[in-house]
Short mmCIF file of C-alpha atoms in Angstrom, two decimals:
data_model
loop_
_atom_site.label_atom_id
_atom_site.label_comp_id
_atom_site.label_asym_id
_atom_site.label_seq_id
_atom_site.Cartn_x
_atom_site.Cartn_y
_atom_site.Cartn_z
CA MET A 24 -64.84 69.86 28.26
CA ARG A 25 -66.07 70.39 24.69
CA TRP A 26 -62.42 70.36 23.54
CA LEU A 27 -61.73 66.92 25.03
CA GLY A 28 -63.41 65.02 22.19
CA PRO A 29 -61.58 66.86 19.36
CA ILE A 30 -58.24 66.57 21.17
CA LEU A 31 -58.69 62.81 21.62
CA LEU A 32 -59.69 62.52 17.96
CA ALA A 33 -56.60 64.49 16.85
CA GLY A 34 -54.41 62.17 18.91
CA LEU A 35 -56.04 59.06 17.45
CA VAL A 36 -55.74 60.36 13.86
CA ALA A 37 -52.09 61.31 14.50
CA ALA A 38 -51.26 57.80 15.76
CA LEU A 39 -53.01 56.14 12.82
CA THR A 40 -51.36 58.47 10.28
CA TYR A 41 -47.94 57.83 11.85
CA ALA A 42 -48.36 54.04 11.62
CA ALA A 43 -49.82 54.22 8.08
CA ALA A 44 -46.96 56.40 6.82
CA LEU A 45 -44.32 54.06 8.27
CA TRP A 46 -46.14 51.02 6.90
CA ALA A 47 -46.49 52.54 3.42
CA THR A 48 -42.90 53.79 3.04
CA PRO A 49 -41.18 50.44 2.18
CA HIS A 50 -44.11 49.44 -0.08
CA VAL A 51 -43.90 52.69 -2.05
CA ILE A 52 -40.08 52.54 -2.39
CA MET A 53 -40.14 48.89 -3.40
CA ALA A 54 -42.99 49.46 -5.91
CA LYS A 55 -40.95 52.23 -7.53
CA ALA A 56 -37.86 50.03 -7.72
CA MET A 57 -39.92 47.16 -9.19
CA ASP A 58 -41.39 49.52 -11.82
CA LYS A 59 -37.95 50.70 -12.94
CA LEU A 60 -36.16 47.35 -12.76
CA GLY A 61 -39.10 45.47 -14.30
CA ALA A 62 -39.62 47.92 -17.15
CA GLY A 63 -38.20 45.38 -19.60
CA GLY A 64 -40.65 42.69 -18.45
CA ILE A 65 -41.41 40.72 -15.31
CA ASN A 66 -40.78 37.06 -14.47
CA THR A 67 -37.62 37.18 -16.56
CA MET A 68 -33.93 37.43 -15.60
CA ARG A 69 -32.14 40.65 -16.55
CA HIS A 70 -28.36 40.42 -16.60
CA GLN A 71 -26.90 43.85 -15.93
CA GLY A 72 -23.44 45.14 -16.83
CA LEU A 73 -21.14 46.49 -14.14
CA PRO A 74 -22.64 49.58 -12.45
CA THR A 75 -21.46 53.03 -13.54
CA ALA A 76 -22.43 56.62 -12.66
CA GLU A 77 -25.41 56.11 -15.00
CA SER A 78 -26.83 53.24 -12.87
CA ARG A 79 -29.57 55.07 -10.97
CA PHE A 80 -32.36 52.59 -10.30
CA VAL A 81 -31.28 51.41 -6.87
CA VAL A 82 -29.13 53.42 -4.43
CA ARG A 83 -25.51 52.44 -3.76
CA PRO A 84 -24.80 49.97 -6.55
CA SER A 85 -21.51 48.11 -6.06
CA PRO A 86 -18.95 48.43 -8.90
CA ASP A 87 -17.52 45.00 -8.13
CA LEU A 88 -20.77 43.08 -8.47
CA ALA A 89 -22.47 41.73 -11.56
CA TYR A 90 -26.18 41.86 -10.80
CA SER A 91 -28.85 39.69 -12.39
CA ILE A 92 -32.36 40.75 -11.46
CA CYS A 93 -35.80 39.15 -11.71
CA VAL A 94 -38.83 41.25 -10.82
CA PHE A 95 -41.53 38.67 -10.17
CA ASP A 96 -45.30 38.53 -9.81
CA LEU A 97 -46.80 35.22 -8.71
CA ALA A 98 -50.44 36.20 -9.42
CA LYS A 99 -50.64 33.77 -12.33
CA GLY A 100 -48.73 30.97 -10.62
CA PRO A 101 -45.27 30.01 -9.31
CA VAL A 102 -42.05 31.28 -10.86
CA ALA A 103 -38.90 29.14 -11.15
CA ILE A 104 -35.38 30.54 -10.79
CA ASP A 105 -32.59 28.48 -12.26
CA ALA A 106 -29.17 29.88 -11.40
CA PHE A 107 -25.65 28.88 -12.39
CA VAL A 108 -23.01 29.35 -9.70
CA PRO A 109 -19.52 30.19 -10.98
CA PRO A 110 -16.72 28.52 -8.93
CA HIS A 111 -14.22 30.28 -6.62
CA ARG A 112 -15.95 33.60 -6.14
CA TYR A 113 -18.66 35.18 -4.03
CA TRP A 114 -22.12 34.42 -5.42
CA SER A 115 -25.46 34.89 -3.77
CA LEU A 116 -29.13 34.73 -4.57
CA SER A 117 -31.47 36.72 -2.38
CA VAL A 118 -35.24 37.23 -2.52
CA PHE A 119 -36.99 40.37 -1.28
CA ASP A 120 -40.76 40.64 -0.90
CA ALA A 121 -42.90 43.71 -1.74
CA ASN A 122 -42.35 44.82 1.85
CA THR A 123 -38.54 44.97 1.21
CA ASP A 124 -37.94 42.08 3.67
CA ASN A 125 -35.00 39.85 2.69
CA ILE A 126 -37.00 36.61 3.01
CA PHE A 127 -34.35 34.28 1.56
CA SER A 128 -30.68 34.18 0.71
CA VAL A 129 -28.13 31.54 -0.23
CA ASN A 130 -24.45 31.86 -1.20
CA ASP A 131 -21.75 29.85 -2.94
CA ARG A 132 -20.53 28.41 0.35
CA ALA A 133 -23.80 26.48 0.63
CA VAL A 134 -24.37 25.54 -3.02
CA SER A 135 -22.26 24.98 -6.12
CA GLY A 136 -22.69 24.36 -9.82
CA HIS A 137 -26.35 24.98 -10.15
CA TYR A 138 -29.20 26.15 -7.91
CA ALA A 139 -32.94 25.95 -8.49
CA LEU A 140 -35.57 27.78 -6.46
CA THR A 141 -39.33 28.01 -7.04
CA LEU A 142 -41.29 30.97 -5.71
CA SER A 143 -44.98 30.65 -4.90
CA LYS A 144 -47.70 32.44 -2.96
CA ASP A 145 -48.34 29.51 -0.63
CA GLY A 146 -45.02 27.66 -0.37
CA VAL A 147 -46.49 24.43 -1.72
CA GLY A 148 -44.22 21.51 -2.68
CA GLY A 149 -40.98 22.82 -1.19
CA SER A 150 -41.20 26.18 -2.93
CA LEU A 151 -40.43 29.46 -1.19
CA ALA A 152 -43.59 31.24 -0.01
CA VAL A 153 -43.51 34.93 -0.85
CA PRO A 154 -45.98 36.96 1.24
CA GLY A 155 -47.97 39.23 -1.09
CA GLY A 156 -46.72 37.31 -4.13
CA LYS A 157 -44.54 40.08 -5.56
CA GLY A 158 -40.90 41.07 -5.17
CA ILE A 159 -37.38 40.98 -6.53
CA ALA A 160 -34.90 38.10 -6.81
CA LEU A 161 -31.32 39.29 -7.04
CA ILE A 162 -28.16 37.40 -8.00
CA ARG A 163 -24.83 38.95 -7.08
CA ILE A 164 -21.55 37.71 -8.57
CA LEU A 165 -18.23 39.18 -7.49
CA VAL A 166 -16.00 40.33 -10.36
CA THR A 167 -12.73 42.23 -10.14
CA ASP A 168 -13.19 44.26 -13.35
CA ALA A 169 -14.81 44.26 -16.80
CA LYS A 170 -12.30 41.66 -18.04
CA ASP A 171 -13.16 39.37 -15.13
CA LEU A 172 -16.87 39.80 -15.91
CA ALA A 173 -16.17 38.32 -19.35
CA ASN A 174 -14.88 35.15 -17.59
CA ILE A 175 -18.27 34.41 -16.05
CA ASP A 176 -20.70 36.30 -18.29
CA ALA A 177 -21.64 33.39 -20.54
CA LEU A 178 -22.31 31.14 -17.55
CA ARG A 179 -24.38 33.70 -15.62
CA ARG A 180 -26.47 34.49 -18.71
CA ARG A 181 -27.71 30.91 -18.65
CA SER A 182 -29.47 31.69 -15.35
CA THR A 183 -33.21 32.10 -15.89
CA CYS A 184 -36.38 33.22 -14.18
CA ALA A 185 -39.68 32.08 -15.73
CA PRO A 186 -43.23 30.93 -14.90
CA ALA A 187 -42.98 27.37 -13.55
CA MET B 11 -76.75 77.09 11.60
CA LEU B 12 -73.54 79.03 12.22
CA ARG B 13 -73.13 77.31 15.59
CA GLY B 14 -73.51 73.92 13.97
CA MET B 15 -70.83 74.72 11.37
CA ARG B 16 -68.46 75.85 14.04
CA ARG B 17 -69.07 72.64 15.92
CA TRP B 18 -68.17 70.61 12.83
CA GLY B 19 -65.22 72.89 12.13
CA ILE B 20 -63.64 71.91 15.41
CA TRP B 21 -63.83 68.20 14.57
CA LEU B 22 -62.49 68.82 11.06
CA LEU B 23 -59.63 70.82 12.52
CA ALA B 24 -58.92 67.92 14.91
CA VAL B 25 -58.64 65.47 12.00
CA ILE B 26 -56.36 67.81 10.00
CA ALA B 27 -54.17 68.44 13.03
CA GLY B 28 -53.94 64.68 13.61
CA ILE B 29 -52.84 64.04 10.03
CA VAL B 30 -50.23 66.83 10.15
CA ILE B 31 -48.84 65.67 13.51
CA GLY B 32 -48.83 61.99 12.47
CA SER B 33 -47.09 62.47 9.13
CA GLY B 34 -44.65 65.02 10.54
CA GLY B 35 -43.83 62.59 13.33
CA ALA B 36 -43.25 59.78 10.82
CA TRP B 37 -40.90 62.01 8.80
CA LEU B 38 -38.90 63.04 11.87
CA SER B 39 -38.81 59.45 13.10
CA LEU B 40 -37.43 58.17 9.77
CA ARG B 41 -34.82 60.93 9.62
CA ALA B 42 -33.67 60.08 13.12
CA GLY B 43 -33.87 56.35 12.36
CA LEU B 44 -31.22 56.59 9.67
CA GLY B 45 -28.63 57.13 12.39
CA ALA B 46 -30.30 55.16 15.17
CA GLY B 47 -29.51 51.49 15.82
CA ALA B 48 -26.14 52.17 14.23
CA THR B 49 -22.67 51.24 15.49
CA LYS B 50 -19.70 53.53 14.99
CA SER B 51 -16.03 52.73 14.52
CA GLY B 52 -14.08 55.93 13.92
CA PRO B 53 -15.84 57.69 11.02
CA TRP B 54 -17.48 54.42 9.92
CA VAL B 55 -21.13 53.68 10.67
CA THR B 56 -22.89 50.34 10.22
CA SER B 57 -26.42 49.15 10.93
CA SER B 58 -27.03 45.64 12.19
CA VAL B 59 -30.65 45.62 11.02
CA THR B 60 -30.05 46.00 7.28
CA GLY B 61 -31.61 43.10 5.42
CA SER B 62 -33.21 41.51 8.46
CA THR B 63 -36.81 40.28 8.34
CA ASP B 64 -37.79 40.70 12.00
CA ALA B 65 -37.85 44.47 11.65
CA ASP B 66 -40.49 46.73 13.17
CA LEU B 67 -42.40 49.28 11.07
CA ARG B 68 -39.88 52.04 11.64
CA THR B 69 -36.78 49.91 11.09
CA ARG B 70 -38.15 48.47 7.87
CA ALA B 71 -39.04 51.91 6.50
CA THR B 72 -35.57 53.18 7.41
CA VAL B 73 -33.81 50.29 5.72
CA ALA B 74 -35.97 50.76 2.59
CA ILE B 75 -34.71 54.33 2.31
CA ALA B 76 -31.00 53.77 3.03
CA GLY B 77 -30.33 50.19 1.96
CA LEU B 78 -32.95 48.86 -0.44
CA LEU B 79 -32.10 45.27 -1.55
CA ALA B 80 -29.12 45.20 0.80
CA LEU B 81 -27.74 41.91 2.06
CA SER B 82 -27.98 40.67 5.63
CA ALA B 83 -24.86 40.85 7.85
CA LYS B 84 -24.01 37.16 7.31
CA GLU B 85 -23.60 37.85 3.57
CA ALA B 86 -22.04 41.29 3.73
CA ILE B 87 -21.52 44.06 6.22
CA TYR B 88 -21.63 47.67 5.04
CA PHE B 89 -19.70 50.49 6.73
CA ASN B 90 -20.47 54.03 5.63
CA ALA B 91 -18.36 57.14 6.29
CA GLU B 92 -19.66 60.67 5.74
CA GLU B 93 -16.92 62.28 7.80
CA ASP B 94 -13.13 62.02 8.11
CA SER B 95 -11.22 60.57 11.07
CA ALA B 96 -11.17 64.04 12.69
CA GLY B 97 -14.98 64.19 12.53
CA ALA B 98 -15.29 66.84 9.78
CA PRO B 99 -17.79 66.18 6.95
CA LEU B 100 -16.21 64.69 3.79
CA ASP B 101 -15.80 67.51 1.25
CA GLY B 102 -15.26 66.56 -2.39
CA ARG B 103 -13.17 69.69 -2.97
CA CYS B 104 -10.54 68.44 -0.50
CA ARG B 105 -7.83 65.80 -0.79
CA TYR B 106 -7.88 62.90 1.67
CA ARG B 107 -5.45 60.10 2.41
CA VAL B 108 -7.09 56.76 3.17
CA THR B 109 -4.85 54.19 4.91
CA GLY B 110 -5.51 50.88 6.53
CA SER B 111 -5.07 47.14 6.69
CA ASP B 112 -7.38 44.52 5.22
CA PRO B 113 -10.66 43.94 7.07
CA LYS B 114 -11.18 40.33 8.12
CA ALA B 115 -13.47 39.10 5.38
CA ARG B 116 -13.50 36.90 2.33
CA TRP B 117 -13.62 39.94 0.11
CA TRP B 118 -13.78 43.68 0.67
CA SER B 119 -14.18 46.83 -1.41
CA LEU B 120 -14.28 50.57 -0.78
CA THR B 121 -16.59 52.66 -2.97
CA LEU B 122 -17.16 56.41 -3.30
CA TYR B 123 -20.74 57.68 -3.59
CA GLY B 124 -22.03 61.21 -4.20
CA ALA B 125 -24.54 62.90 -1.87
CA ASP B 126 -27.31 61.31 -3.97
CA HIS B 127 -26.08 57.77 -3.06
CA PHE B 128 -24.98 57.04 -6.66
CA LEU B 129 -21.56 56.58 -8.26
CA VAL B 130 -19.74 59.76 -9.32
CA THR B 131 -19.04 60.43 -13.02
CA ASN B 132 -15.34 60.55 -13.86
CA PRO B 133 -13.29 60.06 -17.06
CA ALA B 134 -11.33 57.10 -15.65
CA GLN B 135 -14.59 55.28 -14.74
CA ARG B 136 -13.04 54.44 -11.38
CA PHE B 137 -15.52 54.24 -8.53
CA SER B 138 -13.89 51.91 -6.03
CA PHE B 139 -10.90 49.87 -4.93
CA HIS B 140 -11.05 46.30 -3.77
CA MET B 141 -8.61 43.95 -2.04
CA ARG B 142 -6.95 42.94 -5.32
CA ASN B 143 -6.48 46.34 -6.97
CA VAL B 144 -6.03 48.70 -4.01
CA PRO B 145 -2.61 50.46 -3.97
CA ARG B 146 -0.48 48.55 -1.45
CA THR B 147 2.06 49.81 1.06
CA GLY B 148 5.27 48.01 2.05
CA ASP B 149 3.82 46.64 5.29
CA GLY B 150 0.99 44.77 3.57
CA GLY B 151 -1.55 47.51 4.21
CA PHE B 152 -2.98 49.93 1.67
CA ALA B 153 -3.06 53.68 1.02
CA PHE B 154 -4.68 55.88 -1.59
CA ASP B 155 -5.90 59.42 -2.13
CA VAL B 156 -9.50 60.55 -2.51
CA ALA B 157 -9.52 63.88 -4.31
CA PRO B 158 -11.20 66.05 -6.97
CA THR B 159 -8.19 65.71 -9.30
CA GLY B 160 -5.15 63.47 -9.62
CA GLU B 161 -2.82 61.53 -11.86
CA GLY B 162 -2.35 57.83 -12.45
CA ASP B 163 -4.57 55.04 -11.13
CA GLY B 164 -3.92 55.24 -7.38
CA TRP B 165 -6.71 57.64 -6.37
CA LEU B 166 -10.50 57.85 -6.22
CA PRO B 167 -12.21 60.85 -7.88
CA THR B 168 -14.78 62.86 -5.88
CA GLY B 169 -15.96 64.78 -8.93
CA GLY B 170 -15.52 67.95 -6.89
CA GLN B 171 -18.92 67.51 -5.17
CA ALA B 172 -19.42 69.35 -1.88
CA ARG B 173 -20.44 66.16 -0.06
CA PHE B 174 -19.59 62.52 -0.65
CA ALA B 175 -19.48 59.25 1.25
CA LEU B 176 -17.26 56.18 1.34
CA THR B 177 -18.76 52.72 1.71
CA LEU B 178 -16.68 49.76 2.83
CA ARG B 179 -18.22 46.38 1.99
CA ALA B 180 -16.96 43.21 3.64
CA TYR B 181 -18.38 40.05 2.05
CA ASN B 182 -18.72 36.92 4.22
CA PRO B 183 -17.15 38.87 7.09
CA ASP B 184 -15.32 37.23 9.96
CA PRO B 185 -17.80 36.54 12.83
CA THR B 186 -15.77 38.90 15.05
CA ILE B 187 -16.72 41.81 12.76
CA ILE B 188 -20.41 40.90 12.82
CA GLY B 189 -20.34 40.52 16.62
CA ARG B 190 -18.35 43.66 17.39
CA PRO B 191 -18.38 46.00 14.38
CA ASP B 192 -17.25 48.83 16.67
CA ARG B 193 -13.94 47.00 17.14
CA ALA B 194 -13.32 46.32 13.45
CA HIS B 195 -10.04 47.82 12.32
CA LEU B 196 -11.23 50.13 9.59
CA PRO B 197 -9.29 52.56 7.38
CA ARG B 198 -8.33 56.03 8.55
CA ILE B 199 -9.50 58.97 6.43
CA GLU B 200 -7.23 61.97 6.88
CA LYS B 201 -7.63 65.36 5.26
CA VAL B 202 -4.47 66.46 3.42
CA SER B 203 -5.52 69.79 1.94
CA CYS B 204 -8.48 71.72 0.57
CA ALA B 205 -8.63 73.55 -2.74
#
């Protein structure tokens, strides 16, 4: 009988450890990605060139996508994303929270020309509420090659991410 | 005194055993989860949960490992192949012939990744084909080689790595692909020869 208590305790600790490890995994992976991608500053839009074998921040980059990335932190207030949508090609803006959940996405079939989105902790005034107040906003623009990127590069570089 | 220490030792051992079992279980569960919830079509595997928000703890952790910042199925569907159409693991020292017809989607591309999930260094800087630049066959389909070496522009370099993977992306896919990915007509990957 004196083993019953320790065995029950071992079972309880095992269950808690299991849940804690699964809970922590996406947070740890996302925090690492945010550190690397946000190394050049947060709450600002980074326009990346086409991925190559040297692109090693996020797994499985797509060579036919031009990525623009904003690592955001809403601790000091809302952040506004202002994105230009090039015509006649796949474009999307997606927002991921610190938990890795894809909490928002919109593509060029729904919007055109220009798209504005404000991120906030509480979702006040029509803004998008981001649980935890941290995450990554990612713009994807389809390009066929480096020459094609030049066709849309000036337009996409006008897209911004900044404290509102 | 000694009795008391032994008594505490048992409880301490219980806590340590619990931590070991719990974290080992989590590791095994995540490893298994990478293949679970997946749909297969020939050598191609896709997961319907990538990018979704209503994921449980295990699903979310799995997606974070295999598809961080991936799009939801409405935006893009990802098919991944780590084996050929005969079921043998893809070997970067071998030559493969990839043939197929266009997946029903607004745009598609086929990219080669190394075992580390990143693009493979090669002098031509060619990592993928897409629906506009893929080598075409007479019947409107496409065909190209995947190999460690080659000439011209009509092949994808493996870099000679022991293991590699092919990822087919279909952007704004036809609803029939989202509904029944197992019935999507996806490319065949046939081994031609090994060095």
